[in-house]
Coordinates of C-alpha atoms and ligand atoms in Angstrom, one line a residue:
M1 CA 36.8 22.7 -14.5
D2 CA 36.1 20.8 -17.4
R3 CA 32.8 19.6 -18.3
A4 CA 32.9 16.2 -17.0
A5 CA 33.7 17.3 -13.4
L6 CA 31.1 19.9 -13.5
L7 CA 28.4 17.2 -14.4
G8 CA 29.9 15.4 -11.8
L9 CA 29.4 17.8 -9.6
A10 CA 26.1 17.9 -10.3
R11 CA 25.2 14.6 -10.1
L12 CA 27.0 14.4 -6.7
C13 CA 25.0 17.4 -5.5
A14 CA 21.7 16.1 -6.9
L15 CA 22.8 12.7 -5.2
W16 CA 23.3 14.1 -1.9
A17 CA 20.4 16.7 -2.5
A18 CA 18.2 13.5 -2.9
L19 CA 19.7 11.7 -0.2
L20 CA 19.6 14.0 1.9
A21 CA 15.5 14.8 1.1
L22 CA 15.0 11.1 2.6
F23 CA 16.6 11.9 6.0
P24 CA 15.6 15.2 6.8
C25 CA 16.2 14.9 10.3
G26 CA 18.4 16.5 12.7
A27 CA 21.9 17.2 11.3
Q28 CA 21.4 16.0 8.2
G29 CA 18.6 18.3 7.2
N30 CA 21.2 20.7 7.6
W31 CA 22.7 19.1 4.6
M32 CA 20.2 19.5 2.2
W33 CA 21.3 23.0 0.6
L34 CA 24.3 21.7 -0.9
G35 CA 22.0 20.5 -3.5
I36 CA 21.6 23.6 -4.7
A37 CA 24.8 23.3 -6.4
S38 CA 23.3 21.3 -9.2
F39 CA 20.5 23.7 -10.2
G40 CA 21.9 26.4 -12.9
V41 CA 19.6 29.5 -11.6
P42 CA 18.1 28.5 -8.3
E43 CA 16.3 31.9 -8.1
K44 CA 13.8 31.0 -10.6
L45 CA 12.9 27.9 -8.7
G46 CA 11.7 29.7 -5.8
C47 CA 13.1 29.2 -2.1
A48 CA 9.8 26.8 -1.5
N49 CA 11.2 24.1 -4.2
L50 CA 14.5 24.2 -3.0
P51 CA 16.0 21.2 -0.8
L52 CA 16.4 23.5 1.8
N53 CA 15.4 22.9 5.5
S54 CA 12.5 25.0 7.2
R55 CA 14.7 27.8 9.1
Q56 CA 16.9 28.3 5.3
K57 CA 13.3 28.5 3.6
E58 CA 12.7 30.9 6.0
L59 CA 16.0 32.8 5.5
C60 CA 15.9 32.8 1.8
K61 CA 12.6 34.1 1.6
R62 CA 14.1 37.1 3.1
K63 CA 16.9 37.5 1.4
P64 CA 16.6 35.0 -2.1
Y65 CA 19.3 38.0 -3.2
L66 CA 21.9 35.3 -1.4
L67 CA 21.0 32.3 -3.5
P68 CA 23.7 32.8 -6.5
S69 CA 26.1 33.2 -3.0
I70 CA 24.7 30.1 -1.5
R71 CA 25.2 27.8 -4.5
E72 CA 28.7 29.1 -5.1
G73 CA 29.6 28.5 -1.6
A74 CA 27.9 25.0 -2.0
R75 CA 30.2 24.4 -5.1
L76 CA 32.9 26.1 -4.0
G77 CA 32.9 23.5 -0.8
I78 CA 32.5 20.6 -2.6
Q79 CA 35.0 20.9 -4.9
E80 CA 37.6 22.1 -2.6
C81 CA 37.0 19.0 -0.5
R82 CA 37.4 16.8 -3.7
S83 CA 40.1 18.4 -4.8
Q84 CA 42.2 18.6 -1.4
F85 CA 41.3 14.7 -1.2
R86 CA 41.6 13.4 -4.4
H87 CA 44.9 11.5 -3.6
E88 CA 43.4 9.9 -0.6
R89 CA 41.4 6.9 0.5
W90 CA 38.6 8.7 1.3
N91 CA 38.3 11.3 -1.5
C92 CA 35.2 13.2 -0.7
M93 CA 33.0 11.3 -3.1
V94 CA 30.0 9.4 -2.7
A95 CA 30.1 5.6 -3.7
P96 CA 29.3 5.1 -7.7
A97 CA 25.4 4.8 -8.8
T98 CA 25.0 1.0 -8.5
A99 CA 22.8 -1.6 -10.4
A100 CA 20.4 -1.4 -7.5
G101 CA 19.1 2.3 -9.0
P102 CA 20.5 5.4 -9.6
L103 CA 20.7 5.9 -5.6
G104 CA 22.0 2.7 -4.5
A105 CA 20.3 0.9 -2.0
G106 CA 21.2 2.5 1.4
P107 CA 22.5 5.9 2.6
L108 CA 25.5 7.0 0.3
F109 CA 26.7 9.6 1.7
G110 CA 25.1 9.9 5.0
Y111 CA 27.7 8.2 6.9
E112 CA 30.1 10.8 6.6
L113 CA 27.7 13.3 7.5
S114 CA 26.3 11.7 10.5
S115 CA 29.6 9.5 11.8
G116 CA 31.5 12.3 13.7
T117 CA 34.5 11.4 12.2
K118 CA 37.7 13.8 11.0
E119 CA 35.6 13.3 7.6
T120 CA 32.9 15.0 9.1
A121 CA 35.0 17.6 10.8
F122 CA 36.3 18.6 7.2
I123 CA 33.1 18.0 5.6
Y124 CA 31.5 21.1 7.6
A125 CA 34.2 23.3 7.9
V126 CA 34.9 23.7 4.6
M127 CA 31.0 24.0 3.7
A128 CA 30.8 26.7 6.2
A129 CA 33.9 28.4 4.4
G130 CA 32.4 28.4 1.3
L131 CA 29.8 30.2 2.1
V132 CA 31.4 33.1 4.1
H133 CA 34.0 33.1 1.0
S134 CA 31.2 33.6 -1.7
V135 CA 28.7 35.8 0.7
T136 CA 31.8 38.2 0.8
R137 CA 33.2 37.8 -2.6
S138 CA 29.5 39.4 -3.6
C139 CA 29.2 41.7 -1.0
S140 CA 32.8 43.2 -2.2
A141 CA 31.4 43.1 -5.8
G142 CA 28.9 45.7 -4.6
N143 CA 25.7 43.2 -5.5
M144 CA 24.4 43.8 -1.7
T145 CA 22.3 46.4 0.2
E146 CA 23.1 45.0 3.5
C147 CA 27.3 44.6 3.1
S148 CA 29.4 46.0 1.0
C149 CA 33.3 46.9 1.3
D150 CA 35.0 47.1 5.0
T151 CA 34.3 50.8 5.6
T152 CA 35.8 50.8 9.0
L153 CA 39.3 51.3 7.3
Q154 CA 38.4 54.5 5.4
N155 CA 40.6 57.3 5.8
G156 CA 43.3 54.9 7.6
G157 CA 46.9 54.2 7.0
S158 CA 50.3 55.6 7.9
A159 CA 51.2 58.6 5.9
S160 CA 54.9 58.4 7.3
G161 CA 54.5 55.0 6.5
G162 CA 53.5 55.7 2.8
W163 CA 50.1 54.1 2.6
H164 CA 46.8 54.2 2.9
W165 CA 43.9 52.0 2.7
G166 CA 41.9 52.3 -0.7
G167 CA 40.1 50.1 -2.6
C168 CA 37.7 47.5 -1.5
S169 CA 38.7 45.7 1.3
D170 CA 36.7 42.7 2.1
D171 CA 34.9 42.5 4.8
V172 CA 34.0 39.1 6.2
Q173 CA 31.7 39.9 9.0
Y174 CA 28.1 39.2 7.0
G175 CA 29.8 36.6 5.2
M176 CA 30.1 34.6 8.5
W177 CA 27.2 35.9 9.9
F178 CA 25.1 34.8 7.1
S179 CA 26.9 31.3 7.1
R180 CA 26.1 31.0 11.3
K181 CA 22.5 31.7 10.4
F182 CA 22.4 29.5 7.6
L183 CA 24.1 26.8 9.0
D184 CA 24.2 26.4 12.9
L185 CA 21.4 24.5 14.2
P186 CA 20.7 25.5 17.8
I187 CA 21.7 22.5 20.1
R188 CA 18.9 22.5 22.3
N189 CA 16.1 21.0 20.3
T190 CA 17.8 17.4 20.2
T191 CA 17.5 14.5 22.5
G192 CA 20.3 11.5 23.3
K193 CA 23.5 12.0 24.8
E194 CA 25.3 11.1 21.3
S195 CA 23.8 13.6 18.9
K196 CA 24.5 16.5 21.6
V197 CA 28.1 15.9 21.3
L198 CA 28.2 15.2 17.6
L199 CA 25.9 18.4 17.0
A200 CA 28.1 20.1 19.5
M201 CA 31.0 18.8 17.2
N202 CA 29.4 20.1 13.9
L203 CA 28.9 23.7 15.5
H204 CA 32.2 23.7 16.3
N205 CA 34.1 22.7 13.2
N206 CA 31.7 25.0 11.2
E207 CA 32.8 27.9 13.2
A208 CA 36.4 26.6 12.6
G209 CA 36.1 26.5 8.7
R210 CA 34.8 30.1 9.3
Q211 CA 37.4 31.3 11.4
A212 CA 40.2 30.0 8.5
V213 CA 38.8 32.3 5.8
A214 CA 39.0 35.2 8.8
K215 CA 42.6 34.1 9.9
L216 CA 43.9 33.9 6.2
M217 CA 42.7 37.5 5.1
S218 CA 45.4 39.6 3.8
V219 CA 46.8 42.7 2.6
D220 CA 47.3 43.4 -1.1
C221 CA 49.0 46.9 -1.9
R222 CA 49.7 48.9 -5.6
C223 CA 52.4 51.3 -5.9
H224 CA 51.9 54.8 -7.1
G225 CA 54.3 57.3 -7.8
V226 CA 56.7 58.6 -10.6
S227 CA 57.5 55.6 -12.4
G228 CA 57.2 52.8 -10.1
S229 CA 58.9 54.3 -7.3
C230 CA 56.2 53.0 -4.7
A231 CA 56.3 56.8 -3.0
V232 CA 52.4 56.0 -1.9
K233 CA 50.5 52.9 -1.7
T234 CA 47.5 52.0 -1.5
C235 CA 46.3 48.8 0.2
W236 CA 43.5 46.9 0.6
K237 CA 42.3 43.5 2.6
T238 CA 41.7 40.4 0.7
M239 CA 40.2 37.1 1.5
S240 CA 42.4 34.3 0.2
S241 CA 42.1 32.1 -2.5
F242 CA 39.8 29.5 -1.8
E243 CA 42.5 26.9 -2.4
K244 CA 44.7 28.0 0.0
I245 CA 41.8 28.1 2.5
G246 CA 40.9 24.7 1.8
H247 CA 44.9 23.9 2.3
L248 CA 44.8 25.3 5.8
L249 CA 41.9 23.0 6.5
K250 CA 43.5 19.9 5.4
D251 CA 46.1 20.7 7.7
K252 CA 43.5 21.2 11.0
Y253 CA 41.9 17.8 9.7
E254 CA 45.6 16.2 9.4
N255 CA 45.9 17.6 13.3
S256 CA 42.4 17.2 14.2
I257 CA 41.9 16.5 17.9
Q258 CA 39.5 13.5 19.0
I259 CA 37.1 15.2 22.2
S260 CA 35.5 12.6 24.9
D261 CA 31.8 11.8 23.8
K262 CA 30.9 12.3 27.4
I263 CA 29.9 16.3 26.9
K264 CA 30.2 18.0 30.3
R265 CA 29.6 21.5 30.4
K266 CA 32.3 22.4 27.5
M267 CA 33.5 19.8 25.5
R268 CA 36.9 18.0 26.2
R269 CA 40.0 15.9 25.2
R270 CA 39.6 12.2 25.1
E271 CA 43.0 11.5 26.1
K272 CA 42.7 12.5 29.6
D273 CA 46.6 13.5 30.0
Q274 CA 46.3 16.0 27.4
R275 CA 43.0 17.5 28.7
K276 CA 44.9 20.5 30.4
I277 CA 45.9 21.5 26.6
P278 CA 43.4 23.6 25.1
I279 CA 40.7 23.5 22.0
H280 CA 41.2 26.8 19.9
K281 CA 38.4 27.6 17.9
D282 CA 40.1 27.3 14.8
D283 CA 40.6 23.4 15.6
L284 CA 38.8 20.8 13.8
L285 CA 37.2 18.0 16.5
Y286 CA 36.0 14.5 15.8
V287 CA 34.1 11.9 18.3
N288 CA 34.4 8.8 16.6
K289 CA 37.5 7.3 14.9
S290 CA 37.3 6.5 11.1
P291 CA 37.4 3.5 8.9
N292 CA 40.3 3.0 7.2
Y293 CA 38.0 3.6 3.7
C294 CA 40.0 0.3 2.1
V295 CA 36.9 -1.7 1.5
E296 CA 33.3 -1.5 -0.1
D297 CA 30.6 -1.0 3.0
K298 CA 27.6 -0.8 1.2
K299 CA 26.0 -0.3 4.6
L300 CA 28.0 2.7 5.6
G301 CA 27.9 3.6 1.7
I302 CA 31.9 3.5 1.7
P303 CA 33.0 3.1 -2.0
G304 CA 36.8 1.2 -1.0
T305 CA 39.7 1.7 -2.9
Q306 CA 39.2 -1.2 -5.6
G307 CA 39.5 0.3 -9.0
R308 CA 41.1 4.0 -7.6
E309 CA 44.2 4.8 -9.9
C310 CA 47.5 4.7 -8.0
N311 CA 51.2 5.7 -8.3
R312 CA 53.5 3.2 -8.4
T313 CA 56.8 5.5 -7.0
S314 CA 54.7 7.3 -4.6
E315 CA 55.6 6.6 -1.0
G316 CA 52.5 8.8 0.1
A317 CA 48.9 7.9 0.1
D318 CA 48.3 8.3 -3.8
G319 CA 51.1 5.6 -3.9
C320 CA 49.9 2.1 -4.7
N321 CA 50.9 0.3 -1.4
L322 CA 48.9 2.7 1.0
L323 CA 46.2 4.0 -1.5
C324 CA 45.5 -0.1 -2.1
C325 CA 45.7 -1.0 1.2
G326 CA 48.1 -3.7 0.7
R327 CA 46.0 -5.8 -1.6
G328 CA 48.5 -5.2 -4.5
Y329 CA 47.6 -3.3 -8.1
N330 CA 46.7 -4.1 -11.7
T331 CA 48.6 -2.8 -14.6
H332 CA 47.1 -1.7 -18.0
V333 CA 48.9 0.7 -20.7
V334 CA 46.9 3.1 -21.9
R335 CA 47.8 4.7 -25.8
H336 CA 47.8 8.2 -26.0
V337 CA 47.6 9.9 -29.5
E338 CA 48.2 13.2 -30.0
R339 CA 49.5 16.0 -32.8
C340 CA 53.0 16.8 -32.1
E341 CA 56.0 18.3 -33.7
C342 CA 54.1 21.0 -35.6
K343 CA 55.5 23.4 -38.2
F344 CA 53.9 26.2 -39.8
I345 CA 54.2 25.9 -43.3
W346 CA 54.4 29.3 -45.5
C347 CA 51.6 30.0 -46.2
C348 CA 49.4 29.3 -44.0
Y349 CA 49.0 26.5 -42.3
V350 CA 50.2 24.0 -39.6
R351 CA 51.5 20.9 -40.4
C352 CA 51.8 18.1 -37.6
R353 CA 52.9 14.5 -36.7
R354 CA 50.7 12.1 -35.1
C355 CA 52.4 10.9 -31.9
E356 CA 51.7 7.5 -30.0
S357 CA 52.8 7.4 -26.5
M358 CA 51.8 4.5 -24.0
T359 CA 51.9 5.1 -20.4
D360 CA 51.0 2.6 -17.3
V361 CA 48.0 3.3 -15.1
H362 CA 47.9 1.6 -12.0
T363 CA 44.3 0.6 -10.2
C364 CA 43.9 -1.0 -7.0
K365 CA 43.5 -4.6 -7.0
Ligands
LIG401 C1 27.4 40.2 -8.8 O1 26.2 40.3 -10.1 C2 26.6 40.2 -11.1 C3 25.1 40.9 -11.8 O2 23.3 40.1 -11.3 C4 27.0 38.9 -11.5 O3 27.3 38.7 -12.8 C5 28.2 38.6 -10.7 O4 29.0 37.2 -10.9 C6 27.8 39.0 -9.3 N1 29.4 38.5 -8.4 C7 29.2 38.1 -7.6 C8 30.9 38.3 -6.8 O5 28.5 37.5 -6.6
LIG402 C1 12.1 22.0 17.9 O1 11.8 21.3 16.9 C2 10.7 21.5 16.7 C3 10.6 20.9 15.1 O2 11.7 21.2 14.2 C4 9.9 22.9 16.7 O3 8.6 22.7 16.6 C5 10.0 23.2 18.1 O4 9.6 24.5 18.5 C6 11.4 23.3 18.6 N1 12.1 23.4 19.7 C7 12.6 24.4 20.3 C8 12.9 24.6 21.7 O5 13.4 25.1 19.8
LIG403 C1 53.9 9.7 -8.9 O1 54.8 10.0 -7.6 C2 56.1 10.7 -8.0 C3 56.7 10.6 -6.8 O2 56.0 11.2 -5.3 C4 56.0 11.4 -9.0 O3 57.3 12.3 -8.7 C5 55.3 11.5 -9.9 O4 55.1 13.1 -10.4 C6 53.6 11.0 -9.9 N1 53.4 10.6 -10.8 C7 51.9 11.1 -11.5 C8 51.6 10.1 -12.6 O5 51.3 11.7 -10.5

């Protein structure tokens, strides 16, 4: 990632942390930890001074060596969310700071964390998955005493098939356990029907995120044998790249299931005629319909799409038509100057020409 993106990320996280610190209640108190992504070396601050809720602080005190993984998990999740949604009306960003103050006047990102929409579902899933991924990486790297590579596979394999398990297989079990422990707020400690269904939804989506990591485990092999004959293979299980996991979750987001806001013994689909179709643990669930994210809503912290760059020729979500919600777009010409037609001159320097090019940039009205 480039510096600007990192800085943006740090700001975003600081913003989330600050905002969430203002609302340290219920599910939102669970989200302060994202602010950790903005601390360079969170270990130096100590668990007590980090933006964690009391349960997480407790866990942190018992396992301070997990802090780098927690930070990395937050970073992974936020970065993947922004990457997957970069072309959409909701682009996983908070509203920019306004003249009213660095944090604006109202709860900026608060909305997506508590609104019970598809976007809420994605955020929870991708963050829970990020934590599994980073903790598991750390286990495999041998950085942890209580977890390591998957040892259950040792000595296994298929001699007739010409392969055996070897190397270090990623073991997601510890990462899954930790992600649950760290993120899943118990349901019983809430009041009101609505918050109860939202909490059940969030817990389900946390788990869906973790399941995505487990589901995308794959097997890598290396060949041995005379000059690459591959007579013998060593294989190990490995997690997919987090980008791949993000893609799967984006897919789940697009096919997410609306559930009834009346929670009976378990969650049910909202559509009565579809209630027979089971809900799987890797499905993403939401309660409330999303707003269209077209126009700014300061109260909800929705920035709107005005000023967003769009693609004039695309039919997709990034096309000016959809992204600008039919309001049209402005076009300005941007001049690029770069070194070009570089030649190596004997001896020894490189001579280039300066080339100018013009590109049209379109932004939503
Ligand atoms: C493991 O620990 C080393 C040294 O502290 C660190 O540089 C590395 O990034 C860690 N790796 C993972 C995957 O956590
Ligand atoms: C509910 O939460 C409060 C404060 O967060 C805590 O003191 C209480 O013990 C909790 N109750 C249960 C049943 O977990
Ligand atoms: C705009 O969209 C078209 C069609 O989808 C695509 O080929 C093109 O690369 C896009 N341009 C930019 C600048 O992303």
